[in-house]
Amino acid sequence: MTSSPDQANDAEQRMLGAVPGVPALGRGPAPEGNYSRHEYHHPAAGWGAARSVGAVLERAGEPLEGFRAIFVMNQEDGGFDCPGCAWPDDPNGLHLDICENGVKHATWELAPAKADREFFGAHTVSELAGWSDHDLEAVGRLAEPMSYNPASDNYEPISWEDAFALVGSTLRGLEHPDQASFYTSGRLSNEATFLYQLWVREFGTNNLPDCSNMCHEASGRAMTAALGTGKGTVDLHDWEAADAIWLMAENAATNAPRMLTWLAEADRRGAQIVHINPLIEAASRRTIVPHEFVDMAAFHATAIGTMNVQVRIGGDLALLRGVAKAVFEAAEQDPDVLDREFIEHYTRGVDEYRALVTATPWAELVRDAGVDEATIRRLADGYLASKRLIIAWCLGLTQHEHGVDTVREVVNLLLLRGHIGRAGAGPCPIRGHSNVQGNRTCGINHRPDKAFLDRLAQVCGFDPPRAHGLGTVATIEAMQHGDVKVFVALGGNFALATPDLPYTFDALRNCDLTVQVSTKLNRSHIMHGKQALILPCLGRTDKDAQASGPQGITVEDSMAMVHISYGMKEPASPQLRSECAILAGMAQATLPESTTPWQAYADNYDNIRDTMEKVLDGFEDFNSRARRPHGFRIRQPARERVFQTPSGRGEFSAAPLPDDVDPGQGRLMLATIRSHDQFNTTIYSNDDRYRGLKGLRTVVFMNDNDMRDRGLEEFGLVDISSFSRDGTERTVHGYRAVRYEIPPGCAAGYMPELNVLCGIADVSTQSEQPVTKHLVVEVRPVGATQS
């Protein structure tokens, strides 16, 4: 029997942590007192990572397969690409190229298929709404296609043919193709990505939101404007050659653990390694790289940081501009500290930028950065001493109103001394999901450029729509208003990854049909439309056999390397289909008159790649080059100092300093972060080893003085209220305050739990990204009156 709306709403409120004292998401409430925190002083990775991997394999439903995965993952001879982060594989083949988080992610995918008709028959959707997200995913792999039955409030089996027919008839019944939106997660392969956008554009819309709209959209827009490319220009050979590496807003030990190998090697050759982050993290100190067995045995740690700069949240642009100011002051005495030849021949706008920087008072830069002038000058000294500088960054730079301006300031600094198009130097955005960069390369873009659409039309024989489509936040608003009636998601957990969770949940429920192509059960299957389909797909670890034989798929890492990946195990259920096969089935049902060879594409992915090489720049001879050892790198013109900007030059930016860094009297600036024991919205446990926290996720990390000012003790219960741009307020209750090494006026807490504090209106006007690293909040003891 269907639960009442009130019962379902109560379950949702418990999940969101809106009921006092009840934790949100995660593995569910921690028993009172069954949590702790200690200072973490050990090296990153090392024996802690090894013990964690052992525990993961012990808990796995397929422990032997998990152990075998360690030696197959990221290997060129028949291995599969890690389904986790987008850090590149070792081009020299010298390392056992795995990490703790990669093993967790692969093992999570190796689980048996227990989310089947018996499971869904035993549990209503209203009941599942009260489960924690860890418990939903822990059920196991999805086993067969399912369709929601509103009469029973259960998912029930549906044949693949009937599922495809439902998708096709619903889409064809819309008044206009723009009434549907098609979301992409960052793990979708290049081949499936290309098929997806081909289906959607042949259907007639550019509504192709993706996870980049919430993470590195600002990076792409900034670098495209400055350099004519939305990607970084460096590769791992540059990391081997750099004499200085700056890591901004990046927690490498958690977000890209394989990076630690390259940081350790940089330290051994004497390179500067500077960490710029509001939080002092374990990855900014020391590491023991697990595949370096001698160091493991001797407990020998390698330094992975020579300087920590603790910038305030949102203060990065001011910090970088302070470095530029010190550099221009040095140039007054010695003009050759600037690469004048590079600036003259390859850039535009330096005079305007110099005038702006020179006119900005030091006091203003120090205030906005939250860093004293002496430290900024010390950072500038390191910059001037470097001949080969890489600046790498993650979401702490992009998820702000001024994210585009901040990334452009990174490029400004690199342009001043010619650190682009030089070995060992350049910009390096650190991508999160394993193929998020490949998704954009292969056509997932709600703002496609004319050249791509022209070539798609010429090669594929149809006229694609030209108007820009909807991004992620615009899609949520359109679903809420009834303008988008069908929502299709390829992977991911849209319901939790997005801002303003209750608003997003309502938007999904307002759809006529939601379609989720997934490997495991998650919140997005629970927050569904009036009709809903769950379509289970193969994972990266699964063998993919089609009519022409075993298939490999390709991905593009965050440094533009493309390589092929083959699954290692039999699928968890015979009912699973590949992403390409599912897309071809939906396309055929939607476009019965189409002349596109959908079935041929599904039968042999070489056919997809043959078409891709005709449409996509840099994919020439795709099938052959993808099968080379380590694959191939897509040409980056900016790496060769060919800047495809309107001026044909690298463009300096002269953006004003942000005016929203100070949260105001009595308030804090909060950034959402990940714990070490999670991957995006997948939460493996309530622990966060590198921050010394065990058994608890509903916390807010605060400066000791800020806690004292509010009369808070360690683990004191607090309410957290946020203040949205549209004048609305949001509150989570019953969180616990935890002291941490973070600047005064700043706070941090875990996503996706605290995504609820980011209103749907809290979106950057520069990038359309939710500003989840820039939330103005008030933290007060539970029950205290709001100021």
PDB file of N, CA and C in Angstrom, residues 421-476:
ATOM      1  N   GLY A 421      53.236  26.492 -22.907  1.00  0.00           N
ATOM      2  CA  GLY A 421      53.969  26.095 -24.096  1.00  0.00           C
ATOM      3  C   GLY A 421      55.437  25.857 -23.812  1.00  0.00           C
ATOM      4  N   ARG A 422      55.755  25.586 -22.566  1.00  0.00           N
ATOM      5  CA  ARG A 422      57.124  25.305 -22.139  1.00  0.00           C
ATOM      6  C   ARG A 422      57.113  23.983 -21.380  1.00  0.00           C
ATOM      7  N   ALA A 423      58.094  23.130 -21.620  1.00  0.00           N
ATOM      8  CA  ALA A 423      58.162  21.852 -20.912  1.00  0.00           C
ATOM      9  C   ALA A 423      58.204  22.091 -19.406  1.00  0.00           C
ATOM     10  N   GLY A 424      57.389  21.325 -18.676  1.00  0.00           N
ATOM     11  CA  GLY A 424      57.382  21.424 -17.221  1.00  0.00           C
ATOM     12  C   GLY A 424      56.562  22.559 -16.668  1.00  0.00           C
ATOM     13  N   ALA A 425      55.693  23.152 -17.493  1.00  0.00           N
ATOM     14  CA  ALA A 425      54.948  24.323 -17.028  1.00  0.00           C
ATOM     15  C   ALA A 425      53.575  24.357 -17.667  1.00  0.00           C
ATOM     16  N   GLY A 426      52.647  25.040 -16.980  1.00  0.00           N
ATOM     17  CA  GLY A 426      51.332  25.255 -17.551  1.00  0.00           C
ATOM     18  C   GLY A 426      50.203  25.107 -16.553  1.00  0.00           C
ATOM     19  N   PRO A 427      48.967  25.393 -16.997  1.00  0.00           N
ATOM     20  CA  PRO A 427      47.779  25.230 -16.142  1.00  0.00           C
ATOM     21  C   PRO A 427      47.320  23.775 -16.132  1.00  0.00           C
ATOM     22  N   CYS A 428      46.773  23.328 -14.991  1.00  0.00           N
ATOM     23  CA  CYS A 428      46.403  21.916 -14.843  1.00  0.00           C
ATOM     24  C   CYS A 428      45.178  21.779 -13.942  1.00  0.00           C
ATOM     25  N   PRO A 429      43.964  21.889 -14.495  1.00  0.00           N
ATOM     26  CA  PRO A 429      42.778  21.601 -13.678  1.00  0.00           C
ATOM     27  C   PRO A 429      42.734  20.118 -13.333  1.00  0.00           C
ATOM     28  N   ILE A 430      42.425  19.806 -12.073  1.00  0.00           N
ATOM     29  CA  ILE A 430      42.350  18.413 -11.616  1.00  0.00           C
ATOM     30  C   ILE A 430      40.892  17.983 -11.698  1.00  0.00           C
ATOM     31  N   ARG A 431      40.592  17.151 -12.687  1.00  0.00           N
ATOM     32  CA  ARG A 431      39.214  16.698 -12.897  1.00  0.00           C
ATOM     33  C   ARG A 431      38.872  15.602 -11.889  1.00  0.00           C
ATOM     34  N   GLY A 432      37.587  15.474 -11.593  1.00  0.00           N
ATOM     35  CA  GLY A 432      37.148  14.515 -10.601  1.00  0.00           C
ATOM     36  C   GLY A 432      36.835  13.151 -11.168  1.00  0.00           C
ATOM     37  N   HIS A 433      35.780  13.045 -11.972  1.00  0.00           N
ATOM     38  CA  HIS A 433      35.330  11.742 -12.434  1.00  0.00           C
ATOM     39  C   HIS A 433      36.160  11.282 -13.625  1.00  0.00           C
ATOM     40  N   SER A 434      36.169   9.961 -13.855  1.00  0.00           N
ATOM     41  CA  SER A 434      37.151   9.341 -14.734  1.00  0.00           C
ATOM     42  C   SER A 434      37.052   9.766 -16.186  1.00  0.00           C
ATOM     43  N   ASN A 435      35.888  10.219 -16.665  1.00  0.00           N
ATOM     44  CA  ASN A 435      35.817  10.652 -18.055  1.00  0.00           C
ATOM     45  C   ASN A 435      35.054  11.957 -18.215  1.00  0.00           C
ATOM     46  N   VAL A 436      35.076  12.775 -17.194  1.00  0.00           N
ATOM     47  CA  VAL A 436      34.325  14.027 -17.277  1.00  0.00           C
ATOM     48  C   VAL A 436      34.885  14.918 -18.382  1.00  0.00           C
ATOM     49  N   GLN A 437      36.204  14.886 -18.601  1.00  0.00           N
ATOM     50  CA  GLN A 437      36.782  15.693 -19.673  1.00  0.00           C
ATOM     51  C   GLN A 437      36.418  15.114 -21.032  1.00  0.00           C
ATOM     52  N   GLY A 438      36.412  13.778 -21.137  1.00  0.00           N
ATOM     53  CA  GLY A 438      36.033  13.137 -22.388  1.00  0.00           C
ATOM     54  C   GLY A 438      34.586  13.399 -22.761  1.00  0.00           C
ATOM     55  N   ASN A 439      33.710  13.501 -21.774  1.00  0.00           N
ATOM     56  CA  ASN A 439      32.311  13.815 -22.064  1.00  0.00           C
ATOM     57  C   ASN A 439      32.203  15.115 -22.843  1.00  0.00           C
ATOM     58  N   ARG A 440      32.910  16.133 -22.386  1.00  0.00           N
ATOM     59  CA  ARG A 440      32.840  17.436 -23.060  1.00  0.00           C
ATOM     60  C   ARG A 440      33.500  17.352 -24.441  1.00  0.00           C
ATOM     61  N   THR A 441      34.639  16.685 -24.522  1.00  0.00           N
ATOM     62  CA  THR A 441      35.329  16.548 -25.806  1.00  0.00           C
ATOM     63  C   THR A 441      34.425  15.899 -26.854  1.00  0.00           C
ATOM     64  N   CYS A 442      33.652  14.904 -26.420  1.00  0.00           N
ATOM     65  CA  CYS A 442      32.871  14.089 -27.362  1.00  0.00           C
ATOM     66  C   CYS A 442      31.444  14.588 -27.558  1.00  0.00           C
ATOM     67  N   GLY A 443      31.145  15.789 -27.088  1.00  0.00           N
ATOM     68  CA  GLY A 443      29.909  16.432 -27.505  1.00  0.00           C
ATOM     69  C   GLY A 443      28.882  16.737 -26.451  1.00  0.00           C
ATOM     70  N   ILE A 444      29.127  16.361 -25.177  1.00  0.00           N
ATOM     71  CA  ILE A 444      28.158  16.709 -24.131  1.00  0.00           C
ATOM     72  C   ILE A 444      28.395  18.161 -23.722  1.00  0.00           C
ATOM     73  N   ASN A 445      27.597  19.030 -24.256  1.00  0.00           N
ATOM     74  CA  ASN A 445      27.768  20.464 -24.021  1.00  0.00           C
ATOM     75  C   ASN A 445      26.458  21.150 -24.385  1.00  0.00           C
ATOM     76  N   HIS A 446      25.852  21.825 -23.421  1.00  0.00           N
ATOM     77  CA  HIS A 446      24.588  22.504 -23.737  1.00  0.00           C
ATOM     78  C   HIS A 446      24.819  23.809 -24.476  1.00  0.00           C
ATOM     79  N   ARG A 447      26.093  24.181 -24.667  1.00  0.00           N
ATOM     80  CA  ARG A 447      26.455  25.376 -25.435  1.00  0.00           C
ATOM     81  C   ARG A 447      27.463  24.991 -26.521  1.00  0.00           C
ATOM     82  N   PRO A 448      27.074  24.116 -27.450  1.00  0.00           N
ATOM     83  CA  PRO A 448      28.037  23.635 -28.454  1.00  0.00           C
ATOM     84  C   PRO A 448      28.456  24.753 -29.394  1.00  0.00           C
ATOM     85  N   ASP A 449      29.696  24.659 -29.892  1.00  0.00           N
ATOM     86  CA  ASP A 449      30.145  25.687 -30.828  1.00  0.00           C
ATOM     87  C   ASP A 449      29.731  25.323 -32.245  1.00  0.00           C
ATOM     88  N   LYS A 450      29.736  26.324 -33.101  1.00  0.00           N
ATOM     89  CA  LYS A 450      29.252  26.168 -34.473  1.00  0.00           C
ATOM     90  C   LYS A 450      30.087  25.165 -35.252  1.00  0.00           C
ATOM     91  N   ALA A 451      31.407  25.182 -35.072  1.00  0.00           N
ATOM     92  CA  ALA A 451      32.267  24.288 -35.838  1.00  0.00           C
ATOM     93  C   ALA A 451      31.933  22.834 -35.565  1.00  0.00           C
ATOM     94  N   PHE A 452      31.687  22.494 -34.293  1.00  0.00           N
ATOM     95  CA  PHE A 452      31.326  21.118 -33.952  1.00  0.00           C
ATOM     96  C   PHE A 452      29.998  20.732 -34.601  1.00  0.00           C
ATOM     97  N   LEU A 453      29.007  21.605 -34.491  1.00  0.00           N
ATOM     98  CA  LEU A 453      27.693  21.289 -35.056  1.00  0.00           C
ATOM     99  C   LEU A 453      27.750  21.174 -36.572  1.00  0.00           C
ATOM    100  N   ASP A 454      28.544  22.014 -37.215  1.00  0.00           N
ATOM    101  CA  ASP A 454      28.674  21.929 -38.672  1.00  0.00           C
ATOM    102  C   ASP A 454      29.262  20.592 -39.091  1.00  0.00           C
ATOM    103  N   ARG A 455      30.276  20.143 -38.388  1.00  0.00           N
ATOM    104  CA  ARG A 455      30.907  18.877 -38.745  1.00  0.00           C
ATOM    105  C   ARG A 455      29.987  17.708 -38.431  1.00  0.00           C
ATOM    106  N   LEU A 456      29.260  17.785 -37.312  1.00  0.00           N
ATOM    107  CA  LEU A 456      28.300  16.742 -36.981  1.00  0.00           C
ATOM    108  C   LEU A 456      27.246  16.628 -38.082  1.00  0.00           C
ATOM    109  N   ALA A 457      26.761  17.761 -38.561  1.00  0.00           N
ATOM    110  CA  ALA A 457      25.760  17.766 -39.629  1.00  0.00           C
ATOM    111  C   ALA A 457      26.313  17.141 -40.901  1.00  0.00           C
ATOM    112  N   GLN A 458      27.548  17.507 -41.239  1.00  0.00           N
ATOM    113  CA  GLN A 458      28.149  17.018 -42.479  1.00  0.00           C
ATOM    114  C   GLN A 458      28.373  15.503 -42.428  1.00  0.00           C
ATOM    115  N   VAL A 459      28.873  15.006 -41.304  1.00  0.00           N
ATOM    116  CA  VAL A 459      29.234  13.593 -41.202  1.00  0.00           C
ATOM    117  C   VAL A 459      28.009  12.716 -40.968  1.00  0.00           C
ATOM    118  N   CYS A 460      27.081  13.183 -40.134  1.00  0.00           N
ATOM    119  CA  CYS A 460      25.978  12.322 -39.706  1.00  0.00           C
ATOM    120  C   CYS A 460      24.677  12.569 -40.472  1.00  0.00           C
ATOM    121  N   GLY A 461      24.647  13.554 -41.325  1.00  0.00           N
ATOM    122  CA  GLY A 461      23.545  13.685 -42.250  1.00  0.00           C
ATOM    123  C   GLY A 461      22.246  14.205 -41.677  1.00  0.00           C
ATOM    124  N   PHE A 462      22.298  15.080 -40.688  1.00  0.00           N
ATOM    125  CA  PHE A 462      21.095  15.748 -40.186  1.00  0.00           C
ATOM    126  C   PHE A 462      21.490  17.131 -39.710  1.00  0.00           C
ATOM    127  N   ASP A 463      20.522  17.995 -39.542  1.00  0.00           N
ATOM    128  CA  ASP A 463      20.799  19.365 -39.109  1.00  0.00           C
ATOM    129  C   ASP A 463      20.557  19.474 -37.608  1.00  0.00           C
ATOM    130  N   PRO A 464      21.603  19.515 -36.802  1.00  0.00           N
ATOM    131  CA  PRO A 464      21.411  19.581 -35.351  1.00  0.00           C
ATOM    132  C   PRO A 464      20.882  20.938 -34.923  1.00  0.00           C
ATOM    133  N   PRO A 465      20.193  21.007 -33.803  1.00  0.00           N
ATOM    134  CA  PRO A 465      19.692  22.297 -33.305  1.00  0.00           C
ATOM    135  C   PRO A 465      20.855  23.231 -32.989  1.00  0.00           C
ATOM    136  N   ARG A 466      20.642  24.496 -33.168  1.00  0.00           N
ATOM    137  CA  ARG A 466      21.714  25.482 -32.987  1.00  0.00           C
ATOM    138  C   ARG A 466      21.564  26.297 -31.703  1.00  0.00           C
ATOM    139  N   ALA A 467      20.350  26.425 -31.192  1.00  0.00           N
ATOM    140  CA  ALA A 467      20.142  27.226 -29.976  1.00  0.00           C
ATOM    141  C   ALA A 467      20.766  26.518 -28.777  1.00  0.00           C
ATOM    142  N   HIS A 468      21.327  27.310 -27.868  1.00  0.00           N
ATOM    143  CA  HIS A 468      21.872  26.737 -26.638  1.00  0.00           C
ATOM    144  C   HIS A 468      20.765  26.039 -25.844  1.00  0.00           C
ATOM    145  N   GLY A 469      21.153  24.971 -25.160  1.00  0.00           N
ATOM    146  CA  GLY A 469      20.207  24.247 -24.342  1.00  0.00           C
ATOM    147  C   GLY A 469      20.323  24.607 -22.873  1.00  0.00           C
ATOM    148  N   LEU A 470      19.810  23.750 -22.021  1.00  0.00           N
ATOM    149  CA  LEU A 470      19.788  23.979 -20.574  1.00  0.00           C
ATOM    150  C   LEU A 470      20.956  23.271 -19.903  1.00  0.00           C
ATOM    151  N   GLY A 471      21.623  23.976 -18.984  1.00  0.00           N
ATOM    152  CA  GLY A 471      22.606  23.356 -18.120  1.00  0.00           C
ATOM    153  C   GLY A 471      21.919  22.697 -16.934  1.00  0.00           C
ATOM    154  N   THR A 472      22.723  22.296 -15.953  1.00  0.00           N
ATOM    155  CA  THR A 472      22.185  21.518 -14.835  1.00  0.00           C
ATOM    156  C   THR A 472      21.174  22.303 -14.010  1.00  0.00           C
ATOM    157  N   VAL A 473      21.547  23.475 -13.531  1.00  0.00           N
ATOM    158  CA  VAL A 473      20.636  24.237 -12.669  1.00  0.00           C
ATOM    159  C   VAL A 473      19.417  24.698 -13.459  1.00  0.00           C
ATOM    160  N   ALA A 474      19.617  25.120 -14.701  1.00  0.00           N
ATOM    161  CA  ALA A 474      18.480  25.539 -15.528  1.00  0.00           C
ATOM    162  C   ALA A 474      17.528  24.374 -15.784  1.00  0.00           C
ATOM    163  N   THR A 475      18.071  23.159 -15.902  1.00  0.00           N
ATOM    164  CA  THR A 475      17.219  21.979 -16.065  1.00  0.00           C
ATOM    165  C   THR A 475      16.361  21.755 -14.826  1.00  0.00           C
ATOM    166  N   ILE A 476      16.947  21.890 -13.642  1.00  0.00           N
ATOM    167  CA  ILE A 476      16.182  21.715 -12.404  1.00  0.00           C
ATOM    168  C   ILE A 476      15.035  22.721 -12.345  1.00  0.00           C
TER     169      ILE A 476
END
